[in-house]
Coordinates of C-alpha atoms in Angstrom, one line a residue:
X1 CA 60.6 75.6 69.3
X2 CA 61.8 78.7 67.4
X3 CA 60.0 80.1 64.4
X4 CA 62.8 79.1 62.1
X5 CA 62.7 75.6 63.4
X6 CA 58.9 75.3 63.0
X7 CA 59.0 76.4 59.5
X8 CA 61.7 73.9 58.7
X9 CA 59.7 71.2 60.4
X10 CA 56.7 72.2 58.4
X11 CA 58.7 72.2 55.1
X12 CA 59.7 68.6 55.6
X13 CA 56.3 67.4 55.5
X14 CA 56.0 68.5 51.8
X15 CA 57.8 67.9 48.6
X16 CA 60.1 70.7 47.3
X17 CA 58.5 70.7 43.9
X18 CA 55.9 73.5 43.3
X19 CA 52.8 72.9 41.1
X20 CA 49.9 74.9 40.1
X21 CA 46.4 73.7 40.7
X22 CA 42.7 75.1 40.9
X23 CA 40.9 74.2 44.1
X24 CA 37.4 74.6 45.1
X25 CA 37.3 75.4 49.0
X26 CA 34.9 73.8 51.3
X27 CA 31.7 75.2 52.9
X28 CA 33.6 76.1 56.1
X29 CA 36.3 79.0 56.3
X30 CA 39.8 78.7 57.3
X31 CA 40.6 77.4 60.7
X32 CA 43.9 77.2 62.6
X33 CA 45.9 75.6 65.4
X34 CA 49.3 76.0 66.6
X35 CA 51.9 74.2 64.5
X36 CA 54.3 72.7 67.1
X37 CA 55.2 75.4 69.6
X38 CA 53.8 78.7 70.3
X39 CA 55.5 80.7 67.5
X40 CA 53.5 79.9 64.5
X41 CA 49.8 79.1 63.6
X42 CA 48.9 76.4 61.0
X43 CA 45.8 77.6 59.1
X44 CA 44.0 75.2 56.9
X45 CA 41.1 75.1 54.7
X46 CA 39.2 72.1 53.2
X47 CA 39.2 71.5 49.4
X48 CA 36.1 69.8 47.9
X49 CA 37.7 69.2 44.5
X50 CA 40.4 70.4 42.5
X51 CA 42.2 70.4 39.1
X52 CA 45.6 68.9 39.2
X53 CA 48.7 70.0 37.3
X54 CA 47.7 67.9 34.4
X55 CA 44.3 69.3 34.0
X56 CA 42.5 66.4 35.4
X57 CA 39.6 66.9 37.7
X58 CA 40.2 65.2 41.2
X59 CA 36.7 64.6 42.9
X60 CA 38.3 63.4 46.3
X61 CA 38.4 66.0 49.0
X62 CA 41.7 67.4 50.3
X63 CA 43.2 70.3 52.5
X64 CA 45.5 73.2 52.1
X65 CA 47.9 74.0 54.9
X66 CA 50.2 77.0 55.6
X67 CA 52.0 78.8 58.3
X68 CA 51.2 82.2 59.7
X69 CA 52.2 84.5 62.6
X70 CA 49.9 85.7 65.4
X71 CA 49.9 89.2 63.7
X72 CA 48.5 87.5 60.6
X73 CA 45.4 86.0 62.2
X74 CA 43.0 88.6 60.8
X75 CA 42.9 86.9 57.4
X76 CA 45.4 84.2 57.9
X77 CA 47.4 85.9 54.9
X78 CA 45.5 84.6 52.0
X79 CA 41.9 85.4 53.1
X80 CA 40.4 82.4 51.5
X81 CA 36.7 82.3 51.3
X82 CA 34.4 79.3 51.4
X83 CA 33.1 77.7 48.2
X84 CA 35.3 79.7 46.1
X85 CA 37.7 78.6 43.3
X86 CA 41.3 79.7 43.4
X87 CA 44.4 79.1 41.3
X88 CA 47.2 78.3 43.8
X89 CA 50.8 77.3 44.0
X90 CA 51.3 74.4 46.4
X91 CA 53.6 71.5 47.3
X92 CA 52.3 68.0 47.8
X93 CA 52.3 66.3 51.2
X94 CA 55.0 63.6 51.8
X95 CA 53.4 60.6 53.5
X96 CA 55.7 58.8 56.1
X97 CA 53.6 55.6 57.2
X98 CA 56.5 53.9 58.5
X99 CA 57.2 56.5 61.2
X100 CA 53.5 56.9 62.3
X101 CA 53.2 53.1 62.4
X102 CA 56.3 53.1 64.8
X103 CA 54.6 55.6 67.1
X104 CA 51.3 53.6 67.1
X105 CA 49.5 56.4 65.0
X106 CA 46.9 56.0 62.4
X107 CA 48.3 56.6 58.8
X108 CA 46.1 59.5 57.3
X109 CA 45.4 59.6 53.6
X110 CA 47.5 62.7 52.5
X111 CA 47.2 62.0 48.8
X112 CA 45.4 65.6 48.4
X113 CA 47.0 67.4 51.2
X114 CA 49.1 70.5 50.1
X115 CA 51.3 73.1 51.4
X116 CA 49.8 76.5 50.1
X117 CA 52.5 78.8 48.8
X118 CA 50.7 81.3 46.9
X119 CA 47.4 82.4 45.7
X120 CA 47.8 83.3 42.0
X121 CA 44.2 84.0 41.0
X122 CA 40.9 84.5 42.9
X123 CA 37.4 83.7 42.0
X124 CA 37.9 81.8 38.9
X125 CA 35.3 79.5 37.5
X126 CA 36.1 76.0 35.9
X127 CA 32.9 74.4 34.7
X128 CA 33.6 71.0 36.2
X129 CA 34.2 72.6 39.7
X130 CA 31.1 74.7 39.2
X131 CA 29.2 71.4 38.6
X132 CA 30.8 69.9 41.7
X133 CA 29.7 72.9 44.0
X134 CA 26.1 72.4 42.8
X135 CA 26.3 68.7 43.8
X136 CA 27.7 69.7 47.1
X137 CA 25.0 72.3 47.8
X138 CA 22.2 70.0 46.7
X139 CA 19.8 70.0 49.7
X140 CA 19.0 66.5 51.5
X141 CA 16.6 66.5 54.2
X142 CA 15.0 63.6 56.1
X143 CA 11.6 64.2 57.7
X144 CA 9.8 62.0 60.5
X145 CA 6.8 62.9 62.9
X146 CA 9.4 63.9 65.6
X147 CA 11.5 66.2 63.3
X148 CA 13.3 67.1 60.1
X149 CA 17.1 66.6 59.7
X150 CA 19.1 68.3 57.1
X151 CA 22.5 67.2 55.7
X152 CA 25.5 69.1 56.5
X153 CA 28.0 67.7 53.9
X154 CA 31.0 69.3 55.5
X155 CA 30.5 67.3 58.8
X156 CA 28.9 64.3 57.2
X157 CA 25.8 64.4 59.5
X158 CA 22.2 65.3 59.4
X159 CA 21.3 68.1 61.7
X160 CA 18.0 68.9 63.4
X161 CA 15.9 69.3 66.6
X162 CA 13.6 67.2 68.7
X163 CA 10.9 69.6 70.1
X164 CA 9.4 69.3 73.5
X165 CA 6.9 71.3 75.3
X166 CA 9.5 73.4 77.1
X167 CA 12.6 73.1 74.9
X168 CA 14.4 71.6 72.0
X169 CA 17.1 69.0 71.8
X170 CA 19.7 69.5 69.2
X171 CA 20.4 66.2 67.2
X172 CA 23.2 65.1 64.9
X173 CA 23.0 61.7 62.9
X174 CA 26.0 60.4 61.3
X175 CA 25.8 59.7 57.4
X176 CA 25.7 55.9 56.8
X177 CA 29.2 54.6 55.8
X178 CA 29.3 53.9 52.1
X179 CA 26.7 56.6 51.3
X180 CA 26.8 58.2 47.9
X181 CA 27.1 61.8 47.6
X182 CA 23.7 63.2 46.5
X183 CA 21.8 60.4 48.0
X184 CA 23.2 60.3 51.4
X185 CA 21.4 58.4 54.2
X186 CA 21.5 58.0 58.1
X187 CA 19.6 54.8 58.4
X188 CA 21.6 53.4 61.2
X189 CA 21.6 56.6 63.3
X190 CA 18.0 57.4 62.6
X191 CA 16.9 53.9 63.8
X192 CA 18.5 54.3 67.1
X193 CA 16.8 57.8 67.3
X194 CA 13.5 56.5 66.4
X195 CA 13.8 53.9 69.3
X196 CA 14.9 56.6 71.7
X197 CA 12.2 59.0 70.9
X198 CA 9.6 56.2 71.7
X199 CA 11.1 55.9 75.2
X200 CA 12.7 59.3 75.8
X201 CA 11.0 60.1 79.3
X202 CA 12.3 56.9 80.7
X203 CA 15.7 56.8 79.0
X204 CA 16.3 60.4 79.9
X205 CA 15.5 59.8 83.5
X206 CA 18.1 57.0 83.5
X207 CA 20.7 59.2 81.9
X208 CA 20.1 62.1 84.5
X209 CA 20.6 59.4 87.2
X210 CA 23.8 58.3 85.7
X211 CA 25.2 61.8 85.4
X212 CA 24.3 62.5 88.9
X213 CA 25.9 59.3 90.2
X214 CA 29.2 60.3 88.5
X215 CA 29.3 64.0 89.1
X216 CA 27.3 65.1 92.2
X217 CA 30.6 65.1 94.2
X218 CA 32.4 67.2 91.6
X219 CA 29.4 69.6 91.8
X220 CA 29.7 70.0 95.4
X221 CA 33.6 70.6 95.1
X222 CA 32.7 73.4 92.6
X223 CA 30.0 74.8 95.0
X224 CA 32.5 74.9 97.9
X225 CA 34.6 77.4 95.9
X226 CA 31.6 79.8 96.1
X227 CA 32.2 82.3 98.9
X228 CA 28.6 83.7 98.8
X229 CA 26.6 83.9 102.1
X230 CA 24.8 82.0 103.4
X231 CA 26.5 79.0 102.0
X232 CA 24.1 77.0 99.7
X233 CA 22.8 73.6 100.6
X234 CA 24.7 70.7 99.5
X235 CA 23.9 69.2 96.1
X236 CA 22.4 65.8 96.4
X237 CA 22.0 63.2 93.5
X238 CA 18.3 63.9 93.3
X239 CA 18.6 67.7 93.0
X240 CA 21.6 67.3 90.5
X241 CA 19.4 65.1 88.3
X242 CA 16.5 67.6 88.4
X243 CA 18.7 70.6 87.6
X244 CA 20.5 69.3 84.5
X245 CA 18.5 69.4 81.0
X246 CA 19.2 67.3 78.0
X247 CA 20.3 69.9 75.2
X248 CA 22.1 67.8 72.4
X249 CA 22.7 64.4 71.4
X250 CA 24.8 63.0 68.5
X251 CA 24.4 59.3 67.2
X252 CA 27.1 57.8 65.0
X253 CA 26.8 55.3 62.2
X254 CA 27.4 52.5 64.6
X255 CA 24.6 53.5 67.2
X256 CA 26.9 55.2 69.7
X257 CA 25.1 58.1 71.3
X258 CA 27.1 61.1 72.8
X259 CA 24.8 63.2 75.2
X260 CA 25.1 66.8 76.2
X261 CA 23.3 68.3 79.2
X262 CA 23.1 71.9 80.4
X263 CA 24.8 72.0 83.8
X264 CA 22.1 73.6 85.8
X265 CA 24.5 76.5 86.8
X266 CA 26.6 73.9 88.7
X267 CA 29.8 73.9 86.6
X268 CA 30.0 77.7 85.3
X269 CA 28.3 76.8 82.0
X270 CA 30.1 73.7 81.0
X271 CA 28.3 71.0 79.3
X272 CA 27.9 67.6 80.9
X273 CA 28.6 64.8 78.4
X274 CA 28.9 61.1 78.4
X275 CA 28.5 58.1 75.9
X276 CA 25.7 55.6 75.5
X277 CA 26.8 52.4 73.8
X278 CA 24.3 50.6 71.4
X279 CA 23.3 48.2 74.2
X280 CA 22.4 51.2 76.3
X281 CA 25.5 51.2 78.7
X282 CA 26.6 54.6 79.9
X283 CA 30.1 55.6 80.1
X284 CA 32.7 58.3 80.7
X285 CA 30.7 61.2 82.3
X286 CA 32.7 64.3 82.2
X287 CA 32.6 68.3 81.6
X288 CA 33.2 69.7 78.1
X289 CA 33.1 73.0 76.6

């Protein structure tokens, strides 16, 4: 798709009318993906809250989107910073639920999605948005005997480590559905983690065995591409299980666990990952990263 057609496609997603609003950007800076083809990028940045065109404070989160060329990747044109207030000229997103439903796609809430046209003023300070940022930055840490976990509001999860004699396992625990900002909890995920910690050696052994069952053949395929002499011994399921190491796990608010294992130098540094259902069933072992 040509650059001109990509810009037209982008514009069709938004109203033609321009409005001026004040936004408070999120704690993560701008990111970008290709828009539709390879001509243009679509940078975006999260908005924690904003003051709308009527002067009303909108506490719901939103997003600013715009287009940029590859040559503009350095600052993505507007050089927006995290946790900063800007006066911006934008156009509101147009929701098209009928078209998305026909395609079997979920209908996102685009009520506070905007096309960014211009940054009018930088680093302004609206008292209500200053207060909103203070609440956003309020720390929230949950501590247990096996570790402490600190809330990352941008990702809606608590982050921490499980420490072992020789290593640490990174852990993320999803915030409970319905948690109130400033009093977030991760009761569901934490309960599953507590059970897991109590039986970790046994459970981890079963996880290693599952990964070995699913991926030992692939490990040997990768090894056969190694031209070094002498040729290495074939990898068995036992050696596979011994070589990998649990490095991270994520537990969502329904108890689903996503595991990440270091690859033991069998897959060029890719992570080995699979899912563990709340009942302990393991599924979908594959490489990632």
